[in-house]
Short mmCIF file of N, CA and C and ligand atoms in Angstrom, two decimals:
data_model
loop_
_atom_site.label_atom_id
_atom_site.label_comp_id
_atom_site.label_asym_id
_atom_site.label_seq_id
_atom_site.Cartn_x
_atom_site.Cartn_y
_atom_site.Cartn_z
N MET A 1 -56.36 -35.08 6.63
CA MET A 1 -55.04 -34.68 7.33
C MET A 1 -54.65 -33.55 6.77
N ARG A 2 -54.53 -32.48 7.71
CA ARG A 2 -53.87 -31.33 7.01
C ARG A 2 -52.50 -31.09 7.58
N VAL A 3 -51.73 -30.79 6.74
CA VAL A 3 -50.04 -30.59 6.77
C VAL A 3 -50.05 -29.18 6.91
N SER A 4 -49.58 -28.57 7.94
CA SER A 4 -49.31 -27.09 8.14
C SER A 4 -47.95 -26.81 8.50
N ALA A 5 -46.81 -27.90 8.10
CA ALA A 5 -45.50 -27.37 8.35
C ALA A 5 -44.82 -26.30 7.60
N VAL A 6 -44.00 -25.47 8.58
CA VAL A 6 -43.09 -24.66 7.59
C VAL A 6 -41.83 -24.78 7.67
N LEU A 7 -41.39 -24.75 6.67
CA LEU A 7 -40.09 -25.08 6.62
C LEU A 7 -39.20 -23.91 6.52
N VAL A 8 -38.40 -23.21 7.37
CA VAL A 8 -37.69 -22.17 7.30
C VAL A 8 -36.10 -22.70 6.78
N VAL A 9 -35.81 -22.13 5.54
CA VAL A 9 -34.30 -22.54 5.24
C VAL A 9 -33.53 -21.46 5.16
N ILE A 10 -32.42 -21.19 5.98
CA ILE A 10 -31.60 -20.49 6.28
C ILE A 10 -30.41 -20.51 5.27
N LEU A 11 -30.00 -19.70 4.42
CA LEU A 11 -29.00 -19.86 3.77
C LEU A 11 -27.81 -19.04 4.13
N VAL A 12 -26.85 -19.82 4.48
CA VAL A 12 -25.45 -19.17 5.05
C VAL A 12 -24.54 -19.10 3.85
N ALA A 13 -24.91 -19.40 2.75
CA ALA A 13 -24.09 -19.07 1.52
C ALA A 13 -23.65 -17.70 1.27
N GLY A 14 -22.89 -17.67 0.23
CA GLY A 14 -22.79 -16.34 -0.60
C GLY A 14 -22.05 -15.13 -0.12
N SER A 15 -22.10 -14.62 1.12
CA SER A 15 -21.25 -13.50 1.60
C SER A 15 -20.32 -13.67 2.35
N SER A 16 -20.02 -15.16 2.73
CA SER A 16 -19.09 -15.67 3.62
C SER A 16 -17.79 -15.34 3.02
N CYS A 17 -17.46 -15.51 1.70
CA CYS A 17 -16.38 -14.98 1.07
C CYS A 17 -15.76 -13.35 1.19
N THR A 18 -16.67 -12.63 1.16
CA THR A 18 -16.19 -11.07 1.35
C THR A 18 -16.17 -10.85 2.82
N SER A 19 -16.78 -11.56 3.80
CA SER A 19 -16.90 -10.83 5.32
C SER A 19 -15.63 -11.71 5.79
N GLN A 20 -15.03 -12.49 5.08
CA GLN A 20 -13.89 -13.14 5.94
C GLN A 20 -12.56 -11.98 6.14
N PRO A 21 -12.23 -11.73 7.43
CA PRO A 21 -11.20 -10.96 7.51
C PRO A 21 -9.88 -11.06 6.69
N PRO A 22 -9.38 -9.70 6.10
CA PRO A 22 -8.07 -9.78 5.38
C PRO A 22 -6.98 -10.22 6.42
N GLN A 23 -5.65 -10.71 5.65
CA GLN A 23 -4.79 -10.98 6.35
C GLN A 23 -3.38 -10.61 5.71
N VAL A 24 -3.27 -9.41 5.86
CA VAL A 24 -2.34 -8.57 5.31
C VAL A 24 -0.62 -8.77 5.93
N THR A 25 0.06 -8.85 5.03
CA THR A 25 1.42 -8.74 5.26
C THR A 25 2.17 -7.78 4.26
N ILE A 26 3.29 -7.21 4.75
CA ILE A 26 4.04 -6.09 3.88
C ILE A 26 5.56 -7.13 3.59
N GLU A 27 5.62 -6.92 2.23
CA GLU A 27 6.95 -7.35 1.91
C GLU A 27 7.78 -6.65 1.12
N SER A 28 9.16 -6.97 1.03
CA SER A 28 10.10 -6.27 0.04
C SER A 28 9.92 -5.02 -0.07
N GLN A 29 10.01 -3.96 0.96
CA GLN A 29 9.47 -2.74 0.61
C GLN A 29 11.27 -1.98 0.72
N TYR A 30 10.91 -0.80 -0.36
CA TYR A 30 12.25 -0.03 -0.38
C TYR A 30 11.73 1.46 -0.89
N ALA A 31 12.70 2.47 -0.83
CA ALA A 31 12.25 3.51 -0.85
C ALA A 31 13.46 4.43 -1.66
N ASN A 32 13.00 5.41 -2.52
CA ASN A 32 14.18 6.03 -3.47
C ASN A 32 13.81 7.47 -3.13
N LEU A 33 14.77 8.12 -2.94
CA LEU A 33 15.05 9.60 -2.66
C LEU A 33 14.80 10.17 -4.26
N SER A 34 13.55 11.43 -4.43
CA SER A 34 13.72 11.81 -5.58
C SER A 34 14.95 12.65 -6.20
N PRO A 35 15.28 12.15 -7.29
CA PRO A 35 16.37 12.83 -7.92
C PRO A 35 16.08 14.50 -8.19
N LEU A 36 14.86 14.94 -8.38
CA LEU A 36 14.46 15.92 -9.04
C LEU A 36 14.12 16.92 -7.52
N PHE A 37 13.34 16.68 -6.61
CA PHE A 37 12.89 17.20 -5.51
C PHE A 37 13.75 17.02 -3.85
N ILE A 38 14.04 18.10 -3.52
CA ILE A 38 14.70 17.67 -2.21
C ILE A 38 13.58 17.46 -1.26
N GLY A 39 13.95 16.40 -0.35
CA GLY A 39 12.71 16.16 0.43
C GLY A 39 11.79 15.28 0.16
N ALA A 40 11.64 14.76 -1.06
CA ALA A 40 10.72 13.96 -1.77
C ALA A 40 11.02 12.62 -1.72
N GLY A 41 10.47 11.63 -1.72
CA GLY A 41 10.75 10.16 -1.99
C GLY A 41 9.65 9.22 -2.61
N SER A 42 9.84 8.22 -3.04
CA SER A 42 8.83 7.37 -3.35
C SER A 42 9.03 6.11 -2.75
N VAL A 43 8.00 5.50 -2.34
CA VAL A 43 8.09 4.19 -1.71
C VAL A 43 7.37 2.76 -2.23
N PHE A 44 7.91 1.72 -2.51
CA PHE A 44 7.32 0.68 -3.45
C PHE A 44 7.51 -0.49 -2.33
N LEU A 45 6.56 -1.28 -2.46
CA LEU A 45 6.28 -2.60 -1.64
C LEU A 45 5.19 -3.67 -2.30
N LYS A 46 5.32 -4.91 -1.73
CA LYS A 46 4.37 -5.80 -1.95
C LYS A 46 3.29 -5.95 -0.82
N ILE A 47 2.01 -6.01 -1.03
CA ILE A 47 1.31 -6.37 0.09
C ILE A 47 0.46 -7.69 -0.27
N LYS A 48 0.94 -8.69 0.56
CA LYS A 48 0.20 -10.05 0.35
C LYS A 48 -1.05 -9.96 0.90
N ASN A 49 -1.81 -10.56 0.70
CA ASN A 49 -3.36 -10.56 1.42
C ASN A 49 -3.75 -12.08 1.16
N THR A 50 -3.60 -12.77 2.20
CA THR A 50 -4.14 -14.44 2.41
C THR A 50 -5.49 -14.52 2.82
N GLY A 51 -6.30 -13.48 3.13
CA GLY A 51 -7.58 -13.44 3.65
C GLY A 51 -8.48 -12.63 2.79
N GLY A 52 -9.42 -11.86 3.28
CA GLY A 52 -10.62 -11.12 2.74
C GLY A 52 -9.93 -10.02 1.95
N ARG A 53 -10.72 -9.32 1.07
CA ARG A 53 -10.44 -7.81 0.41
C ARG A 53 -10.15 -6.82 1.34
N ASP A 54 -9.27 -6.06 1.13
CA ASP A 54 -9.13 -4.81 1.81
C ASP A 54 -8.72 -3.75 0.77
N ALA A 55 -8.41 -2.61 1.64
CA ALA A 55 -7.89 -1.42 0.65
C ALA A 55 -6.99 -0.78 1.62
N LEU A 56 -5.91 -0.26 0.80
CA LEU A 56 -5.13 1.07 1.50
C LEU A 56 -5.51 1.99 1.38
N VAL A 57 -5.92 2.92 2.53
CA VAL A 57 -6.52 4.37 2.44
C VAL A 57 -5.70 5.33 2.75
N GLY A 58 -4.51 5.25 3.20
CA GLY A 58 -3.60 6.18 3.38
C GLY A 58 -2.27 5.75 4.07
N ALA A 59 -1.17 6.49 4.49
CA ALA A 59 -0.07 6.26 4.90
C ALA A 59 0.45 7.62 5.45
N SER A 60 1.50 7.58 6.64
CA SER A 60 2.04 8.49 7.10
C SER A 60 3.34 8.31 7.73
N VAL A 61 3.93 8.95 8.28
CA VAL A 61 5.23 8.95 8.99
C VAL A 61 5.31 10.06 10.15
N ALA A 62 6.11 9.78 11.20
CA ALA A 62 6.06 10.43 12.42
C ALA A 62 6.64 11.55 12.15
N SER A 63 6.65 12.42 11.19
CA SER A 63 7.21 13.63 11.09
C SER A 63 6.29 14.85 10.83
N PRO A 64 5.94 15.89 11.84
CA PRO A 64 4.94 16.81 11.63
C PRO A 64 4.64 17.33 10.09
N ASN A 65 5.68 17.64 9.48
CA ASN A 65 5.46 18.42 8.38
C ASN A 65 5.36 17.64 7.08
N THR A 66 5.63 16.30 7.35
CA THR A 66 5.96 15.47 6.16
C THR A 66 4.38 14.96 5.65
N VAL A 67 4.18 15.13 4.35
CA VAL A 67 2.70 14.74 3.72
C VAL A 67 2.91 13.18 2.94
N VAL A 68 2.48 12.48 3.05
CA VAL A 68 2.38 11.18 2.36
C VAL A 68 0.96 10.96 1.65
N GLU A 69 1.38 10.38 0.39
CA GLU A 69 0.24 10.24 -0.61
C GLU A 69 0.23 9.05 -1.36
N LEU A 70 -1.01 8.44 -1.49
CA LEU A 70 -0.84 7.20 -2.50
C LEU A 70 -1.07 7.97 -3.94
N HIS A 71 -0.45 7.23 -4.61
CA HIS A 71 -0.38 7.36 -6.16
C HIS A 71 -0.60 6.35 -6.91
N ASP A 72 -1.09 6.62 -8.32
CA ASP A 72 -0.84 5.68 -9.19
C ASP A 72 -0.37 6.50 -10.34
N GLU A 73 0.17 5.75 -11.43
CA GLU A 73 0.79 6.47 -12.73
C GLU A 73 -0.48 5.84 -13.94
N LYS A 74 -0.75 6.90 -14.59
CA LYS A 74 -1.66 6.99 -15.71
C LYS A 74 -1.10 7.77 -16.96
N ASP A 75 -0.75 7.09 -17.97
CA ASP A 75 -0.25 7.73 -19.28
C ASP A 75 1.04 8.08 -19.09
N GLY A 76 1.99 7.76 -18.05
CA GLY A 76 3.21 8.38 -17.88
C GLY A 76 2.99 9.28 -16.81
N ARG A 77 1.93 9.86 -16.27
CA ARG A 77 2.03 10.88 -15.10
C ARG A 77 1.23 10.17 -14.00
N MET A 78 1.91 10.83 -13.00
CA MET A 78 1.49 10.43 -11.61
C MET A 78 0.26 11.06 -11.18
N VAL A 79 -0.62 10.52 -10.58
CA VAL A 79 -1.92 11.04 -10.10
C VAL A 79 -2.26 10.44 -8.62
N ARG A 80 -2.70 11.34 -7.92
CA ARG A 80 -3.17 10.83 -6.57
C ARG A 80 -4.46 10.20 -6.60
N VAL A 81 -4.52 9.00 -5.71
CA VAL A 81 -5.55 8.35 -5.45
C VAL A 81 -5.75 8.08 -3.98
N ASP A 82 -6.94 7.80 -3.68
CA ASP A 82 -7.73 8.02 -2.35
C ASP A 82 -7.63 6.73 -1.66
N LYS A 83 -7.40 5.69 -2.66
CA LYS A 83 -7.39 4.22 -2.03
C LYS A 83 -6.95 3.51 -2.98
N ILE A 84 -6.03 1.97 -2.70
CA ILE A 84 -5.56 1.50 -3.50
C ILE A 84 -6.40 -0.11 -3.18
N VAL A 85 -6.92 -0.79 -3.98
CA VAL A 85 -7.87 -1.91 -3.70
C VAL A 85 -6.70 -3.09 -3.39
N ILE A 86 -6.78 -3.79 -2.28
CA ILE A 86 -6.08 -4.86 -1.99
C ILE A 86 -7.05 -6.27 -2.11
N PRO A 87 -7.03 -6.72 -3.33
CA PRO A 87 -8.00 -7.74 -3.53
C PRO A 87 -7.69 -9.22 -2.43
N SER A 88 -8.71 -9.85 -2.51
CA SER A 88 -8.49 -11.25 -1.58
C SER A 88 -7.60 -12.23 -2.18
N ARG A 89 -6.63 -12.74 -1.29
CA ARG A 89 -5.74 -13.97 -1.70
C ARG A 89 -5.01 -13.44 -3.19
N GLU A 90 -4.50 -12.21 -3.30
CA GLU A 90 -3.62 -12.04 -4.11
C GLU A 90 -2.64 -10.95 -3.31
N THR A 91 -1.48 -10.85 -4.04
CA THR A 91 -0.40 -9.96 -3.68
C THR A 91 -0.05 -8.65 -4.46
N THR A 92 -0.59 -7.42 -4.02
CA THR A 92 -0.67 -6.39 -4.74
C THR A 92 0.81 -5.51 -4.74
N ASP A 93 1.28 -5.53 -5.95
CA ASP A 93 2.65 -4.88 -6.08
C ASP A 93 2.65 -3.37 -6.14
N LEU A 94 3.18 -2.74 -5.52
CA LEU A 94 3.47 -1.17 -5.58
C LEU A 94 4.87 -1.01 -6.03
N ARG A 95 4.94 -0.57 -7.36
CA ARG A 95 6.18 -0.70 -7.91
C ARG A 95 6.40 0.54 -9.11
N PRO A 96 7.32 0.88 -9.32
CA PRO A 96 7.48 2.09 -10.11
C PRO A 96 6.55 2.01 -11.55
N GLY A 97 6.13 3.02 -11.72
CA GLY A 97 5.16 2.75 -12.88
C GLY A 97 3.84 2.47 -12.85
N SER A 98 3.54 2.30 -11.62
CA SER A 98 2.23 1.52 -11.29
C SER A 98 1.88 2.33 -9.79
N HIS A 99 0.81 1.58 -8.86
CA HIS A 99 0.85 2.26 -7.60
C HIS A 99 2.28 2.63 -6.76
N HIS A 100 2.05 3.35 -6.08
CA HIS A 100 3.29 3.49 -5.18
C HIS A 100 2.82 4.81 -4.15
N ILE A 101 3.69 5.04 -3.24
CA ILE A 101 3.55 5.84 -2.06
C ILE A 101 4.42 6.98 -1.97
N MET A 102 4.11 8.25 -2.11
CA MET A 102 5.03 9.50 -2.29
C MET A 102 5.05 10.11 -0.98
N ILE A 103 6.27 10.34 -0.67
CA ILE A 103 6.49 11.15 0.74
C ILE A 103 7.11 12.57 0.12
N PHE A 104 6.40 13.52 0.74
CA PHE A 104 6.85 15.16 0.52
C PHE A 104 7.09 15.92 1.49
N ASN A 105 8.21 16.62 1.76
CA ASN A 105 8.44 17.49 2.68
C ASN A 105 8.97 16.82 4.00
N MET A 106 10.18 15.85 3.35
CA MET A 106 10.66 15.19 4.82
C MET A 106 11.82 16.22 5.24
N PRO A 107 12.31 15.75 6.53
CA PRO A 107 13.15 16.56 7.17
C PRO A 107 14.60 16.30 6.54
N ARG A 108 15.12 17.39 6.54
CA ARG A 108 16.52 17.60 5.89
C ARG A 108 17.53 16.44 6.17
N THR A 109 17.22 15.83 7.32
CA THR A 109 18.31 14.61 7.81
C THR A 109 17.93 13.45 7.06
N VAL A 110 16.98 13.47 6.53
CA VAL A 110 16.53 11.91 5.79
C VAL A 110 17.55 12.42 4.27
N GLN A 111 18.11 11.10 4.50
CA GLN A 111 19.32 11.04 3.00
C GLN A 111 19.31 9.55 2.76
N GLU A 112 20.48 9.27 1.95
CA GLU A 112 20.67 7.75 1.77
C GLU A 112 21.07 7.19 2.71
N GLY A 113 20.27 6.18 2.78
CA GLY A 113 20.70 5.25 3.86
C GLY A 113 19.82 5.41 5.02
N SER A 114 18.97 6.89 5.28
CA SER A 114 18.13 6.95 6.33
C SER A 114 16.93 6.09 6.27
N GLU A 115 16.58 5.66 7.48
CA GLU A 115 15.44 4.88 7.87
C GLU A 115 14.22 5.70 8.29
N LEU A 116 13.01 5.13 7.95
CA LEU A 116 11.96 5.94 8.49
C LEU A 116 10.62 4.91 8.97
N THR A 117 9.99 5.06 9.46
CA THR A 117 8.80 4.03 10.01
C THR A 117 7.50 4.45 9.24
N LEU A 118 7.11 3.83 8.30
CA LEU A 118 5.87 4.08 7.45
C LEU A 118 4.72 3.51 8.09
N THR A 119 3.77 4.26 8.60
CA THR A 119 2.40 3.59 8.97
C THR A 119 1.39 3.58 7.65
N LEU A 120 1.27 2.30 7.29
CA LEU A 120 0.00 2.08 6.24
C LEU A 120 -1.42 2.01 7.05
N LYS A 121 -2.01 2.81 6.44
CA LYS A 121 -3.75 2.67 6.91
C LYS A 121 -4.54 1.93 6.08
N PHE A 122 -4.96 0.74 6.86
CA PHE A 122 -6.00 -0.14 5.79
C PHE A 122 -7.46 0.02 6.15
N GLU A 123 -8.45 -0.16 5.29
CA GLU A 123 -9.84 -0.04 5.40
C GLU A 123 -10.00 -0.92 6.69
N ARG A 124 -9.79 -2.36 6.63
CA ARG A 124 -10.38 -3.29 7.37
C ARG A 124 -9.35 -4.00 8.18
N SER A 125 -7.97 -3.56 8.00
CA SER A 125 -6.66 -4.47 8.70
C SER A 125 -6.48 -3.45 9.95
N GLY A 126 -6.63 -1.94 9.69
CA GLY A 126 -6.04 -0.96 10.41
C GLY A 126 -4.81 -0.64 10.08
N GLU A 127 -3.86 -0.19 11.00
CA GLU A 127 -2.67 0.41 10.76
C GLU A 127 -1.82 -0.77 11.09
N LYS A 128 -0.67 -0.50 10.16
CA LYS A 128 0.62 -1.41 10.01
C LYS A 128 1.75 -0.80 10.06
N GLN A 129 2.66 -0.91 10.63
CA GLN A 129 3.81 -0.05 10.53
C GLN A 129 5.05 -0.72 9.82
N VAL A 130 5.54 -0.27 8.79
CA VAL A 130 6.80 -0.98 8.18
C VAL A 130 7.99 -0.18 8.08
N PRO A 131 9.20 -0.54 8.56
CA PRO A 131 10.35 0.07 8.14
C PRO A 131 10.64 0.34 6.84
N ILE A 132 11.11 1.70 6.32
CA ILE A 132 11.50 1.89 5.02
C ILE A 132 13.12 2.49 5.01
N ARG A 133 13.75 2.18 4.26
CA ARG A 133 15.13 2.82 4.30
C ARG A 133 15.42 3.23 2.83
N PHE A 134 15.94 4.63 2.68
CA PHE A 134 15.91 5.37 1.21
C PHE A 134 17.25 4.85 0.61
N GLU A 135 17.21 4.51 -0.41
CA GLU A 135 18.28 4.21 -1.37
C GLU A 135 18.43 5.19 -2.64
N LYS A 136 19.56 5.15 -3.13
CA LYS A 136 19.66 5.73 -4.40
C LYS A 136 18.69 5.30 -5.51
N GLU A 137 18.23 6.20 -6.21
CA GLU A 137 17.24 5.55 -7.25
C GLU A 137 17.89 4.49 -7.96
N GLN A 138 19.25 4.77 -8.51
CA GLN A 138 19.81 3.85 -9.18
C GLN A 138 19.79 2.34 -8.80
N ALA A 139 20.28 2.57 -7.48
CA ALA A 139 20.49 1.11 -6.57
C ALA A 139 19.28 0.36 -6.65
N ALA A 140 18.11 1.35 -6.33
CA ALA A 140 16.64 0.40 -6.43
C ALA A 140 16.16 -0.18 -7.75
N ARG A 141 16.47 0.72 -8.83
CA ARG A 141 16.07 0.21 -10.08
C ARG A 141 16.63 -1.13 -10.45
N SER A 142 17.77 -1.42 -10.31
CA SER A 142 18.68 -2.29 -10.87
C SER A 142 18.02 -3.75 -10.06
N ARG A 143 16.93 -3.32 -8.52
CA ARG A 143 16.49 -4.61 -8.31
C ARG A 143 15.39 -5.17 -9.28
N ASP A 144 14.62 -4.42 -10.09
CA ASP A 144 13.64 -4.95 -10.95
C ASP A 144 14.29 -6.21 -11.67
N GLY A 145 15.51 -6.19 -12.06
CA GLY A 145 15.97 -7.59 -12.56
C GLY A 145 15.53 -7.29 -14.23
N LYS A 146 14.77 -6.66 -14.82
CA LYS A 146 14.53 -6.81 -16.01
C LYS A 146 14.34 -8.06 -16.47
CU1 CU B 1 4.18 9.69 -7.06
#
């Protein structure tokens, strides 16, 4: 008796975790006007991700001359980065002294109390808009609560 059965085993394990879509929400956002440079400010927020991994790859505001950059801080100095990795099932905190978003060359009409709509661009989630309100640096700092 000849046995010529072929067993095909399809493994569906392994990659299921990374292929899961990200579930990104933005929380606790606030913005500081720069005390040093007119028209510059920094934005801090939390990116909550209950799904698969993602990355923040850019940001913009709807003002033609305004430049928005992603920054990190290394050895007390700010450096521009191309992306901020948003791990799966974690909350990524953009905060003073760490990753943050910088806005340069804002219109002169932007001052304390002004609001702008910031558009965040994610590698996998696409664009997400978030309203930000500019505060005095002092007021924002005290929020960290030490
Ligand atoms: Cu910066």
